[in-house]
PDB file of C-alpha atoms in Angstrom:
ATOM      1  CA  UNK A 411     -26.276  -6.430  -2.750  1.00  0.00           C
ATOM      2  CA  UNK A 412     -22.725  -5.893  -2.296  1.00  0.00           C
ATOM      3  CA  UNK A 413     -20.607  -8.514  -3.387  1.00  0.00           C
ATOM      4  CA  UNK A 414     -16.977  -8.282  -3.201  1.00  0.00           C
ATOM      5  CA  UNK A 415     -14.132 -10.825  -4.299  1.00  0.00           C
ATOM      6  CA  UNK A 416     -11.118 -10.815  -2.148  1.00  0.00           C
ATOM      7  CA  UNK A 417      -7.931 -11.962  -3.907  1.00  0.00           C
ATOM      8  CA  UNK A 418      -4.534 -11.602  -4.565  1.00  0.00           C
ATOM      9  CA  UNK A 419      -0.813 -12.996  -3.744  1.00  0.00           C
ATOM     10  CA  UNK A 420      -0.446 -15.244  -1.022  1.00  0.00           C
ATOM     11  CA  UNK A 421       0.756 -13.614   2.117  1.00  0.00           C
ATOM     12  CA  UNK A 422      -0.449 -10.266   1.575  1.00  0.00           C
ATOM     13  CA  UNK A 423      -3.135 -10.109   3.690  1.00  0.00           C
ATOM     14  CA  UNK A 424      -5.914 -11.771   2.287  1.00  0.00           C
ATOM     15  CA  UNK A 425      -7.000 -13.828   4.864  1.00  0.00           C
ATOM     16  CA  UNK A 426      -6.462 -10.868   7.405  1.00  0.00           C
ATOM     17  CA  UNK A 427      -8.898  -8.835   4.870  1.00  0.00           C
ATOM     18  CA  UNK A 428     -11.926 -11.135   5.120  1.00  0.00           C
ATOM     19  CA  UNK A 429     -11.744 -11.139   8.976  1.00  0.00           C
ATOM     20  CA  UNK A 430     -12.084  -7.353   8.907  1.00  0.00           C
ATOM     21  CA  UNK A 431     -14.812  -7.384   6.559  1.00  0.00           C
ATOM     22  CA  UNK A 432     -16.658  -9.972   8.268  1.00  0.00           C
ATOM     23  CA  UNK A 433     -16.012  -8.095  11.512  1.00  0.00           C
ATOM     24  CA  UNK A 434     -18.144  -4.895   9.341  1.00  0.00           C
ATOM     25  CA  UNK A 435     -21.078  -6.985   8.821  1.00  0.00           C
ATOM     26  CA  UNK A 436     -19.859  -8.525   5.383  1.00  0.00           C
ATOM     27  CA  UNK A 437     -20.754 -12.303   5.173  1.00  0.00           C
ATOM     28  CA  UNK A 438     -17.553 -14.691   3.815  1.00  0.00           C
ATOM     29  CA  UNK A 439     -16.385 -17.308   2.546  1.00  0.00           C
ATOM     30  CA  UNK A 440     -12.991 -18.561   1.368  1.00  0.00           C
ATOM     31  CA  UNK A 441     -11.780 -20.300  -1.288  1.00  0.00           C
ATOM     32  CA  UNK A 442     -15.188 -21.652  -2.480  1.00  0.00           C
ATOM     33  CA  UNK A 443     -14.476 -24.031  -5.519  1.00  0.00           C
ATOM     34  CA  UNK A 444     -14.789 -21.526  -8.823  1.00  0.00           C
ATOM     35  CA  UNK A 445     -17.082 -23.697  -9.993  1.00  0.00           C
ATOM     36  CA  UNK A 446     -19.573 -22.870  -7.191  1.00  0.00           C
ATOM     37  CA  UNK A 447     -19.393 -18.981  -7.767  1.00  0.00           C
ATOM     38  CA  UNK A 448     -21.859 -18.411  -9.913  1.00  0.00           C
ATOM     39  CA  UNK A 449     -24.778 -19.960  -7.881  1.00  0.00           C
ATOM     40  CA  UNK A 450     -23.384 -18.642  -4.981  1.00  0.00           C
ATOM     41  CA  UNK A 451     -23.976 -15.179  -6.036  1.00  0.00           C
ATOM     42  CA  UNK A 452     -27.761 -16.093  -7.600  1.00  0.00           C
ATOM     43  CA  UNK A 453     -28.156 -18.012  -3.720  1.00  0.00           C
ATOM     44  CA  UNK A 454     -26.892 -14.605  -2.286  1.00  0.00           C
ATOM     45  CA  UNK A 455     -28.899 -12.358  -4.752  1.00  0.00           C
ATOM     46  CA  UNK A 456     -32.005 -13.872  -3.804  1.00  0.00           C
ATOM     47  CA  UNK A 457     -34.996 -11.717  -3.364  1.00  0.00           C
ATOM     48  CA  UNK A 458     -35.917 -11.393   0.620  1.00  0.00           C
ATOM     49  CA  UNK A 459     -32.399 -12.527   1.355  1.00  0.00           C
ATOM     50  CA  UNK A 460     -31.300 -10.917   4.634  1.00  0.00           C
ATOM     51  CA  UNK A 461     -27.645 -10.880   3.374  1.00  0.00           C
ATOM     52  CA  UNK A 462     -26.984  -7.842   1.488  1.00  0.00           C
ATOM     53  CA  UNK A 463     -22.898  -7.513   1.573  1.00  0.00           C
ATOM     54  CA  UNK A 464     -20.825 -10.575   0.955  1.00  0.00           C
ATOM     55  CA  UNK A 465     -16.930 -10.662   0.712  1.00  0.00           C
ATOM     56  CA  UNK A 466     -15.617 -14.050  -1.254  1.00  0.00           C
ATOM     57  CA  UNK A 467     -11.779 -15.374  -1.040  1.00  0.00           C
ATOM     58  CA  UNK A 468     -10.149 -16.685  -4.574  1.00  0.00           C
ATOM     59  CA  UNK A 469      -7.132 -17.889  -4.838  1.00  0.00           C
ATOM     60  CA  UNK A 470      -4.217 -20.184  -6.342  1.00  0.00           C
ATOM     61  CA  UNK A 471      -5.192 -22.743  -4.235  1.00  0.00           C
ATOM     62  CA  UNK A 472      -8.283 -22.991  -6.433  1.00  0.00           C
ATOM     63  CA  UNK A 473      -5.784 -24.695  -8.448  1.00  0.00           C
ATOM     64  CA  UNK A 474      -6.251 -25.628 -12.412  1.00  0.00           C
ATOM     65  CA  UNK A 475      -9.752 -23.862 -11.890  1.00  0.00           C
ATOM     66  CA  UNK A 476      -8.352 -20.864 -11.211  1.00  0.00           C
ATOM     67  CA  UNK A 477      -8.121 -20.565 -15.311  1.00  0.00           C
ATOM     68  CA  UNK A 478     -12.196 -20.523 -15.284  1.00  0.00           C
ATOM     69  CA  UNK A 479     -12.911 -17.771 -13.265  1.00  0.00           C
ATOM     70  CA  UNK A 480     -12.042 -15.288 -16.047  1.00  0.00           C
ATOM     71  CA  UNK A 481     -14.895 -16.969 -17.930  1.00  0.00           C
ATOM     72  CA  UNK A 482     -17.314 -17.058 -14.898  1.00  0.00           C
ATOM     73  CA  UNK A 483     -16.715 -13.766 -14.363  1.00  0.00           C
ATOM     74  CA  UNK A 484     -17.707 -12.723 -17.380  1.00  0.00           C
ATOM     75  CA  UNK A 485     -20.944 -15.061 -17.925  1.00  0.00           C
ATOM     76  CA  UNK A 486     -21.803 -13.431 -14.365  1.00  0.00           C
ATOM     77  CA  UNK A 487     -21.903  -9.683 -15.839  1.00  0.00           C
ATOM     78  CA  UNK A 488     -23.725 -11.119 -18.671  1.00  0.00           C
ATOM     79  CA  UNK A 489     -26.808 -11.954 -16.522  1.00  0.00           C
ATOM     80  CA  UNK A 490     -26.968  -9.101 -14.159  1.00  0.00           C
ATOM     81  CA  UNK A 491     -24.147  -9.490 -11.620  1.00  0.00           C
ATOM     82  CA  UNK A 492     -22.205  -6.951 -10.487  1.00  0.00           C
ATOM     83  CA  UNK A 493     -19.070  -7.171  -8.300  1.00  0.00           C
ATOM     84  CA  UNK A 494     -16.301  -5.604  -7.073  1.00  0.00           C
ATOM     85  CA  UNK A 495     -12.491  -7.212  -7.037  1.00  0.00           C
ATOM     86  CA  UNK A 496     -10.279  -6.152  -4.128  1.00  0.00           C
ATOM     87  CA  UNK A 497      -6.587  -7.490  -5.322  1.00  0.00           C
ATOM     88  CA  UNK A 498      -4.011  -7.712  -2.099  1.00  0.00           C
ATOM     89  CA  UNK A 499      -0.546  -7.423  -3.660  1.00  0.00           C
ATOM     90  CA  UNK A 500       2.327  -7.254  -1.803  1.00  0.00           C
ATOM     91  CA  UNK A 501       6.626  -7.044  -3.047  1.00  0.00           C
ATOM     92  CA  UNK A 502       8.342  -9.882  -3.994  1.00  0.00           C
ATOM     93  CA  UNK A 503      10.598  -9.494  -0.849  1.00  0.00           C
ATOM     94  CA  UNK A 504       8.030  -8.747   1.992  1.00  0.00           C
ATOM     95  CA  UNK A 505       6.699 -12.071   0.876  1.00  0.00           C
ATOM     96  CA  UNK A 506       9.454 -14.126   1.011  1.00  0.00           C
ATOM     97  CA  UNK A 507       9.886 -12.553   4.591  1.00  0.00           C
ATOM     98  CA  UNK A 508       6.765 -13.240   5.671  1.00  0.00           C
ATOM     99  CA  UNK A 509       6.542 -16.854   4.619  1.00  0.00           C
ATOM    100  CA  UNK A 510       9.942 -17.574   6.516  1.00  0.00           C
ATOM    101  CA  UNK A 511       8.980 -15.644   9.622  1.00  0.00           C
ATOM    102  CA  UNK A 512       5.198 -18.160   9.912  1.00  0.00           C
ATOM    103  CA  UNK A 513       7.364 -21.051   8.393  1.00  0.00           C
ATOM    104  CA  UNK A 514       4.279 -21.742   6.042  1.00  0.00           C
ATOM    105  CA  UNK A 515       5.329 -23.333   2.864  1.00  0.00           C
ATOM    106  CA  UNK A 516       4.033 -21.355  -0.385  1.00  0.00           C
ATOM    107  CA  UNK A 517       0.844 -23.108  -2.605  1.00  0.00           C
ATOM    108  CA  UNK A 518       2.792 -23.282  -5.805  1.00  0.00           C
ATOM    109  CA  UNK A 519       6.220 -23.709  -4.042  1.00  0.00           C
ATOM    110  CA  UNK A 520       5.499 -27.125  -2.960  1.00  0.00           C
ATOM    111  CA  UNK A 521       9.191 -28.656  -2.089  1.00  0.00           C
ATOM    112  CA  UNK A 522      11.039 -25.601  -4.244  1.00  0.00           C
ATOM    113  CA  UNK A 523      11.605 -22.046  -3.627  1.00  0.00           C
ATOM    114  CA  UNK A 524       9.428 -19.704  -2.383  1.00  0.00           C
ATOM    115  CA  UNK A 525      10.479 -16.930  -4.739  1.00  0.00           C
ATOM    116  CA  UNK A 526      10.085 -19.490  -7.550  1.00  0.00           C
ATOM    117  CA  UNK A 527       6.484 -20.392  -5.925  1.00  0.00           C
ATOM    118  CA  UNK A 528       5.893 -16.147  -6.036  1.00  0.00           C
ATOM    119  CA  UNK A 529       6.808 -15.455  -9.910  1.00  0.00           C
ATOM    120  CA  UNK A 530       4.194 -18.478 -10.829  1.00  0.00           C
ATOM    121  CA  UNK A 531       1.443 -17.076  -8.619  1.00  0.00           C
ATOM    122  CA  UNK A 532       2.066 -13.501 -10.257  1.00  0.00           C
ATOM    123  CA  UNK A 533       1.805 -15.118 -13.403  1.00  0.00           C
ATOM    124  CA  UNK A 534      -1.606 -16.487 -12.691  1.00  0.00           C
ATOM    125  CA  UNK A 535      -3.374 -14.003 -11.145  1.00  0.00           C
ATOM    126  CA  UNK A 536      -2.508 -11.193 -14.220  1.00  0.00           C
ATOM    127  CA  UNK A 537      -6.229 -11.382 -15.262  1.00  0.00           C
ATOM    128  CA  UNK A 538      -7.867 -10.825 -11.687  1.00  0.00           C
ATOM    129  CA  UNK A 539      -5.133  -7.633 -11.086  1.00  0.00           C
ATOM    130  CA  UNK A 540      -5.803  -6.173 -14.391  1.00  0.00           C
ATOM    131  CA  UNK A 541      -9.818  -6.244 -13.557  1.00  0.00           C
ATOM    132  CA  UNK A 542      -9.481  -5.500  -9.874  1.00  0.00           C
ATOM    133  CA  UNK A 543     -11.299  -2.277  -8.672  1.00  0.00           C
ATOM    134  CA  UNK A 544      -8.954  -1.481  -6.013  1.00  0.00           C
ATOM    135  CA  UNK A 545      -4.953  -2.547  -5.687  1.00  0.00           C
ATOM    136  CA  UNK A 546      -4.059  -2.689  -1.953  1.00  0.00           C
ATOM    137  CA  UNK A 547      -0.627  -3.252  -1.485  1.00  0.00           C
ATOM    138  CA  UNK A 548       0.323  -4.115   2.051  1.00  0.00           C
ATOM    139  CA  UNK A 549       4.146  -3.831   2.055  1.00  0.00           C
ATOM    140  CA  UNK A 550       4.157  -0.754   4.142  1.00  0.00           C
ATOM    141  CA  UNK A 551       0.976  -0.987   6.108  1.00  0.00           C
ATOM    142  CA  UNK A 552      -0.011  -2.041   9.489  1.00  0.00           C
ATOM    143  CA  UNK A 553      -2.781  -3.907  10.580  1.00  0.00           C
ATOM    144  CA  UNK A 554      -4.664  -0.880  11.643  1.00  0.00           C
ATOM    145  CA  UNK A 555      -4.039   0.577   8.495  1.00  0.00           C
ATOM    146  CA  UNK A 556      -5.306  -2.009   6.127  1.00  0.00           C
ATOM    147  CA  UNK A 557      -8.479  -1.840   8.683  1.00  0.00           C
ATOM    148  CA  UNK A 558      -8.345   1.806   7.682  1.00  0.00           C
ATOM    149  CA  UNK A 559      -8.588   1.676   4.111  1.00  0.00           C
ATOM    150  CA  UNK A 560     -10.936  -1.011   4.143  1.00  0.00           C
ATOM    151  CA  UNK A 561     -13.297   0.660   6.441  1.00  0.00           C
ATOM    152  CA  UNK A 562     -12.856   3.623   3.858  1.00  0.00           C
ATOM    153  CA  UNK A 563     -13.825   1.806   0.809  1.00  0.00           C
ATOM    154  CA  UNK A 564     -16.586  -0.807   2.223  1.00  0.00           C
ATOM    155  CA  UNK A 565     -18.307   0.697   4.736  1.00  0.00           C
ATOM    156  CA  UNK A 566     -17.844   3.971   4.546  1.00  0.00           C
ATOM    157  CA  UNK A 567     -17.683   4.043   0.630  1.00  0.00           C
ATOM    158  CA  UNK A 568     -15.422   6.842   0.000  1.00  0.00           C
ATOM    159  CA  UNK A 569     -13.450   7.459  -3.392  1.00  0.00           C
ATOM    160  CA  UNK A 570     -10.901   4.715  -3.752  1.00  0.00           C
ATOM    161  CA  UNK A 571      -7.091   6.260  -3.754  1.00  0.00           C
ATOM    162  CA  UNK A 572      -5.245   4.925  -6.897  1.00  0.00           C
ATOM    163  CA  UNK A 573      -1.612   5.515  -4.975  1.00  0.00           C
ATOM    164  CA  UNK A 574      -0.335   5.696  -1.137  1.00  0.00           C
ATOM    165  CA  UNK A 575       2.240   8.228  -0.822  1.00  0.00           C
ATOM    166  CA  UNK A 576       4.948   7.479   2.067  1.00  0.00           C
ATOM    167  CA  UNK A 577       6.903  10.322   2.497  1.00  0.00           C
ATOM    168  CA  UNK A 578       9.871   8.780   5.062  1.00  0.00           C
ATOM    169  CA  UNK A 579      12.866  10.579   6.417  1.00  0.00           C
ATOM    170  CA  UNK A 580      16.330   8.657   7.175  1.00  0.00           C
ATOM    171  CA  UNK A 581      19.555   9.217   8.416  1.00  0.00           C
ATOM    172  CA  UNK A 582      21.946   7.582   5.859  1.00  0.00           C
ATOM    173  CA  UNK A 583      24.219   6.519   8.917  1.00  0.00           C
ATOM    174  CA  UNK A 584      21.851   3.940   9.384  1.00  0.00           C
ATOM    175  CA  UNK A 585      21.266   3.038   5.626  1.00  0.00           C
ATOM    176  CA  UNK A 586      19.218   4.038   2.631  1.00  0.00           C
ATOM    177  CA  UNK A 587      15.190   2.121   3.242  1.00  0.00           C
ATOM    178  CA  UNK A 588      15.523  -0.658   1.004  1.00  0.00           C
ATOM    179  CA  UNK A 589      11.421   0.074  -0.337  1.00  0.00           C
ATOM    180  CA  UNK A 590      12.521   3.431  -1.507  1.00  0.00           C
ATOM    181  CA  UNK A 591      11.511   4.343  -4.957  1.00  0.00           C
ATOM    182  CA  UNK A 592      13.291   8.009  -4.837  1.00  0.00           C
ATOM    183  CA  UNK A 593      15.905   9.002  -2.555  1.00  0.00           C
ATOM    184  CA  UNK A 594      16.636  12.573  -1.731  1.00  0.00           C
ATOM    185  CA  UNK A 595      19.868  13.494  -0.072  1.00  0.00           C
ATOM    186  CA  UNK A 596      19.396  17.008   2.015  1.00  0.00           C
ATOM    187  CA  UNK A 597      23.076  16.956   3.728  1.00  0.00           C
ATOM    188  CA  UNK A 598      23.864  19.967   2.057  1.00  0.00           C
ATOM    189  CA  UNK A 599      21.957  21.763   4.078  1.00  0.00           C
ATOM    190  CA  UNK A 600      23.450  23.487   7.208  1.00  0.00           C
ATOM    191  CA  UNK A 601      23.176  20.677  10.367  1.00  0.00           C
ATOM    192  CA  UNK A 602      21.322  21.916  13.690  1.00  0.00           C
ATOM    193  CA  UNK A 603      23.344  18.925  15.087  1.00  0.00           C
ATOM    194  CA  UNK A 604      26.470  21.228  15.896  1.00  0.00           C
ATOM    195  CA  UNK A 605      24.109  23.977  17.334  1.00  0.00           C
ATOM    196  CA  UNK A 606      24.475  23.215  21.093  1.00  0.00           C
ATOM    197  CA  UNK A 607      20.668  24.481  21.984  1.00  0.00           C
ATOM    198  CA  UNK A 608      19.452  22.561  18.726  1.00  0.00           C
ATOM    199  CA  UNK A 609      21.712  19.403  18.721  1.00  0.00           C
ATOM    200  CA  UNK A 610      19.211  17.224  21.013  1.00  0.00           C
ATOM    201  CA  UNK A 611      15.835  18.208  19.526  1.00  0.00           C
ATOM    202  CA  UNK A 612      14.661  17.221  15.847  1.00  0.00           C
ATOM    203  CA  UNK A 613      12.997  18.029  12.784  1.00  0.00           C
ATOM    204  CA  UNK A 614       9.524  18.267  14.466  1.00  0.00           C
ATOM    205  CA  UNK A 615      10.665  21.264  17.061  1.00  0.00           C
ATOM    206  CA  UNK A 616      10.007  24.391  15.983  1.00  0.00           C
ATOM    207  CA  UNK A 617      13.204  26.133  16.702  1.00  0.00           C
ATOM    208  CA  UNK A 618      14.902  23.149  14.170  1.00  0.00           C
ATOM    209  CA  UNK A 619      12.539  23.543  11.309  1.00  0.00           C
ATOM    210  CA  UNK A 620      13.185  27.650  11.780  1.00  0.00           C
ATOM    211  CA  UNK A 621      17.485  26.836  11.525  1.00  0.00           C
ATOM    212  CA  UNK A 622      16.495  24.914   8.458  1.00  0.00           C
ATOM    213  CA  UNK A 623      14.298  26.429   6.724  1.00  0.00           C
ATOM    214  CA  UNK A 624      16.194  29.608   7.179  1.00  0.00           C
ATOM    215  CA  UNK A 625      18.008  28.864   4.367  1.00  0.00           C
ATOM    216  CA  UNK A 626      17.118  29.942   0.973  1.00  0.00           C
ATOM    217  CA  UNK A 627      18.388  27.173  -0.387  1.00  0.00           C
ATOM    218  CA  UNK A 628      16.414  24.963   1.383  1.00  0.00           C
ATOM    219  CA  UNK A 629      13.222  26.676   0.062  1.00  0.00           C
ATOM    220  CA  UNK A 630      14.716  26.446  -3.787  1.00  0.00           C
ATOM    221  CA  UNK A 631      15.066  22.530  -2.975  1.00  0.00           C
ATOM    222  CA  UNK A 632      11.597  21.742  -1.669  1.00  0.00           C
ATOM    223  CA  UNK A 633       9.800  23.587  -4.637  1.00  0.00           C
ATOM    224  CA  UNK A 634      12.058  21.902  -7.188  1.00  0.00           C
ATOM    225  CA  UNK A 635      11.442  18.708  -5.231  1.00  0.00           C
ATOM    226  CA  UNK A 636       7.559  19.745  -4.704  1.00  0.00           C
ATOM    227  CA  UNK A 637       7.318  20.388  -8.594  1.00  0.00           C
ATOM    228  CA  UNK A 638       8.993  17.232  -9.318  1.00  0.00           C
ATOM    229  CA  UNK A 639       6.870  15.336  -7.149  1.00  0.00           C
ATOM    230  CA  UNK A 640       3.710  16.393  -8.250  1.00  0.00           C
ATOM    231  CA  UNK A 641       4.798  15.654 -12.119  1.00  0.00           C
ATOM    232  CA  UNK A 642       5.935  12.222 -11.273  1.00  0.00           C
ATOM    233  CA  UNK A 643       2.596  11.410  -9.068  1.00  0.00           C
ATOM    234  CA  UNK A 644      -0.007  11.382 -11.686  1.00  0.00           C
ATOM    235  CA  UNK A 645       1.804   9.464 -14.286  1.00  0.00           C
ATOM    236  CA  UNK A 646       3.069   6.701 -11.538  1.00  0.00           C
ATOM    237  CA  UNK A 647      -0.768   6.641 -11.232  1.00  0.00           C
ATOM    238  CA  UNK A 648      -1.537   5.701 -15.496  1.00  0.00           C
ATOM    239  CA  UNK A 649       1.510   3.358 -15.018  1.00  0.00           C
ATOM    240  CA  UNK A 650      -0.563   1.346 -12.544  1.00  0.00           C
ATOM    241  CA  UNK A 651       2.014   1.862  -9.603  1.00  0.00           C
ATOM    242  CA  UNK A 652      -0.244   1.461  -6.208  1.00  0.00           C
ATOM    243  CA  UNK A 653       2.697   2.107  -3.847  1.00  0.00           C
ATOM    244  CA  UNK A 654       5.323   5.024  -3.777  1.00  0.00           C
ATOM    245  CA  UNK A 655       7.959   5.448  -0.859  1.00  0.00           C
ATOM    246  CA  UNK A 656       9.876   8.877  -1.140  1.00  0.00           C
ATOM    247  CA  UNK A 657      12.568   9.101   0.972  1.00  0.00           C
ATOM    248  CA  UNK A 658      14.428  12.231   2.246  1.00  0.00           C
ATOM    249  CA  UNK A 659      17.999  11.255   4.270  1.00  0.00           C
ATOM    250  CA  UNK A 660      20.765  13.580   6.497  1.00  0.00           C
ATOM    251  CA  UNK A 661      23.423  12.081   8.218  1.00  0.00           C
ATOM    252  CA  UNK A 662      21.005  10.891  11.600  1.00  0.00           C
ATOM    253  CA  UNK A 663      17.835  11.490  10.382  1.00  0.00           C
ATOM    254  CA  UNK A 664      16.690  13.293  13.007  1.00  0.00           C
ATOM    255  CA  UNK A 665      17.033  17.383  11.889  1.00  0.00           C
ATOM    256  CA  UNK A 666      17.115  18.012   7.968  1.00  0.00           C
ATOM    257  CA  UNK A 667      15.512  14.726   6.455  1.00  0.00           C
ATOM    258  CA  UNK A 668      13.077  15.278   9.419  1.00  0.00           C
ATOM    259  CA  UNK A 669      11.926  18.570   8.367  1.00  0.00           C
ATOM    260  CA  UNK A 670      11.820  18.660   4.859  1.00  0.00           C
ATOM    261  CA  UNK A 671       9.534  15.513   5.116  1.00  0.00           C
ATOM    262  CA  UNK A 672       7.588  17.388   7.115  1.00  0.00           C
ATOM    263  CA  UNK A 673       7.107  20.292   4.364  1.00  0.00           C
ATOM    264  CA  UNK A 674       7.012  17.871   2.086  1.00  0.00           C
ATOM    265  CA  UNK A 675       4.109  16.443   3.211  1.00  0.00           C
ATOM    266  CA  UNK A 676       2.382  19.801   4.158  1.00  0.00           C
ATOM    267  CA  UNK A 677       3.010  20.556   0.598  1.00  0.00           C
ATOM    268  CA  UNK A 678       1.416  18.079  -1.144  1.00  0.00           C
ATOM    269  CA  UNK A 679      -1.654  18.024   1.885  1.00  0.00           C
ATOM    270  CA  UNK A 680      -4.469  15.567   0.605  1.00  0.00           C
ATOM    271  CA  UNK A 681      -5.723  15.230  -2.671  1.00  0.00           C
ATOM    272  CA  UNK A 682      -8.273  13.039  -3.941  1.00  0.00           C
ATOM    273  CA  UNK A 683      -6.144  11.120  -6.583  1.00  0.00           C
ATOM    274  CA  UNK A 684      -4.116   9.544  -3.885  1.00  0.00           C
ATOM    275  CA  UNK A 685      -3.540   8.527  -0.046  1.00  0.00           C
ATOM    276  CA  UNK A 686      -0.786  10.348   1.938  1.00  0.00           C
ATOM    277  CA  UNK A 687       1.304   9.446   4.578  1.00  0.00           C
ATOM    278  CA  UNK A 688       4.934  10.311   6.710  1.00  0.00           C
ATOM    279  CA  UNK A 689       7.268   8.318   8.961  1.00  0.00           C
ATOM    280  CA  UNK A 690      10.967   9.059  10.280  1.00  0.00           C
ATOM    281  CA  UNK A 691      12.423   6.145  10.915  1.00  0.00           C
ATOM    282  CA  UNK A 692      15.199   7.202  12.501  1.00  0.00           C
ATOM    283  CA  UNK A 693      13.956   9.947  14.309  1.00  0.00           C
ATOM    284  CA  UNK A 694      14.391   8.361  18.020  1.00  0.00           C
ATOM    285  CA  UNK A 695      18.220   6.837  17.660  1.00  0.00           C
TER     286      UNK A 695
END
């Protein structure tokens, strides 16, 4: 028996996440009173009982009994139990913007502000984030993606990544991403954009990544970058961070961000200690 609790802040995907689950063969249920867990799992654990994977949603709308699962929990390892915790987090921001894009009104918010509705729900759910087994946080992904990792971990049952890595080129023209947590600035480098033959291609054409990379000093920056990367990465990962956005900017965002994101993320290829990923957002203005 698989049995797998789905929780975390409101608006990050929860509901989303039992939907794909159940769509894998897992059978859910959401926001089943606490008080009901317990014999819900023995109900489910049942010898002969055809149902052999089942996803549960818990959440602040549990209310005051939210403050008993912790208890619960543990009385349920005591006798035999095991489960899993999946904990959807999302930032602070993202969930403010998603709440006034569906016009849904935040459980703890009730007539006040969201944000203030956010901090309180953070605040309660310290306990179930602390004990979860895997930390998704959807601020970056896609629909597909969150499909993706859950497909990885629950059906296919691959090693759980403790971090996704965005590696994302810019063009500061256009701004600095406001998710970044470094920022690289390569506009030091020579620009292909005043090379007539190079000006309209990008950072993924060959002949571009050639100009640039035919630069020593571009080779000096992406191993000092590379090296300081690959330092920060596993101690991001004791700190508990599940979410790390490098950014790498020129001027458009379309030649020398483009390809040293590019080596970048050749660079670090994939590891088992965490997921990797690249964009370039401004790659097509």
């Amino acid at each position: 028996m698989r049995f797998v609790i789905v929780t975390g802040m409101s608006g990050a995907g929860k509901s989303t996440a039992l939907k794909m689950l159940e769509d894998v063969g897992y059978f859910c249920v959401d926001n089943l009173p606490i008080q009901l867990l317990r014999k819900f799992a023995e109900l489910a654990c049942t010898p002969g009982n055809e149902i052999n994977k089942v996803a549960m949603g818990v959440d602040v709308r549990n209310g005051r009994a939210l403050k008993e699962l912790e208890h619960v929990l543990e009385s349920m390892v005591i006798e035999g139990f095991h489960y899993e915790i999946l904990f959807l987090d999302a930032a602070d921001a993202v969930l403010v913007k998603r709440y006034k894009e569906t016009r849904r009104a935040h459980p703890l918010a009730k007539n006040g502000r969201i944000d203030k509705g956010i901090a309180a729900e953070r605040e309660q759910l310290v306990f179930l984030k602390q004990h979860a087994d895997y930390i998704l946080d959807t601020s970056q992904l896609l629909t597909r993606e969150l499909k993706l990792e859950l497909d990885k971990i629950f059906v296919q049952n691959q090693e759980f990544k403790n971090i996704m890595i965005t590696i994302l080129s810019f063009g500061f023209k256009y701004g600095i991403p406001s998710d970044s947590d470094l920022v690289f600035d390569v506009r030091f480098l020579p620009n292909p954009f005043y090379i007539e033959e190079l000006k309209h291609k990008t950072g993924n054409d060959r002949e571009v990544q050639d100009y640039v990379m035919g630069y020593d000093i571009a080779h000096e920056f992406l191993n000092k970058l590379t090296d300081m990367v690959e330092f920060l990465i596993p101690n991001y990962i004791i700190e508990g961070k599940n979410q790390l956005v490098i950014s790498i900017g020129c001027t458009g965002g379309k030649h020398r961000s483009v390809t040293l994101a590019n080596r970048l993320f050749e660079t670090l290829g994939p590891k088992d200690e965490y997921g990797l990923k690249i964009e370039h957002r401004d790659i097509n203005r």
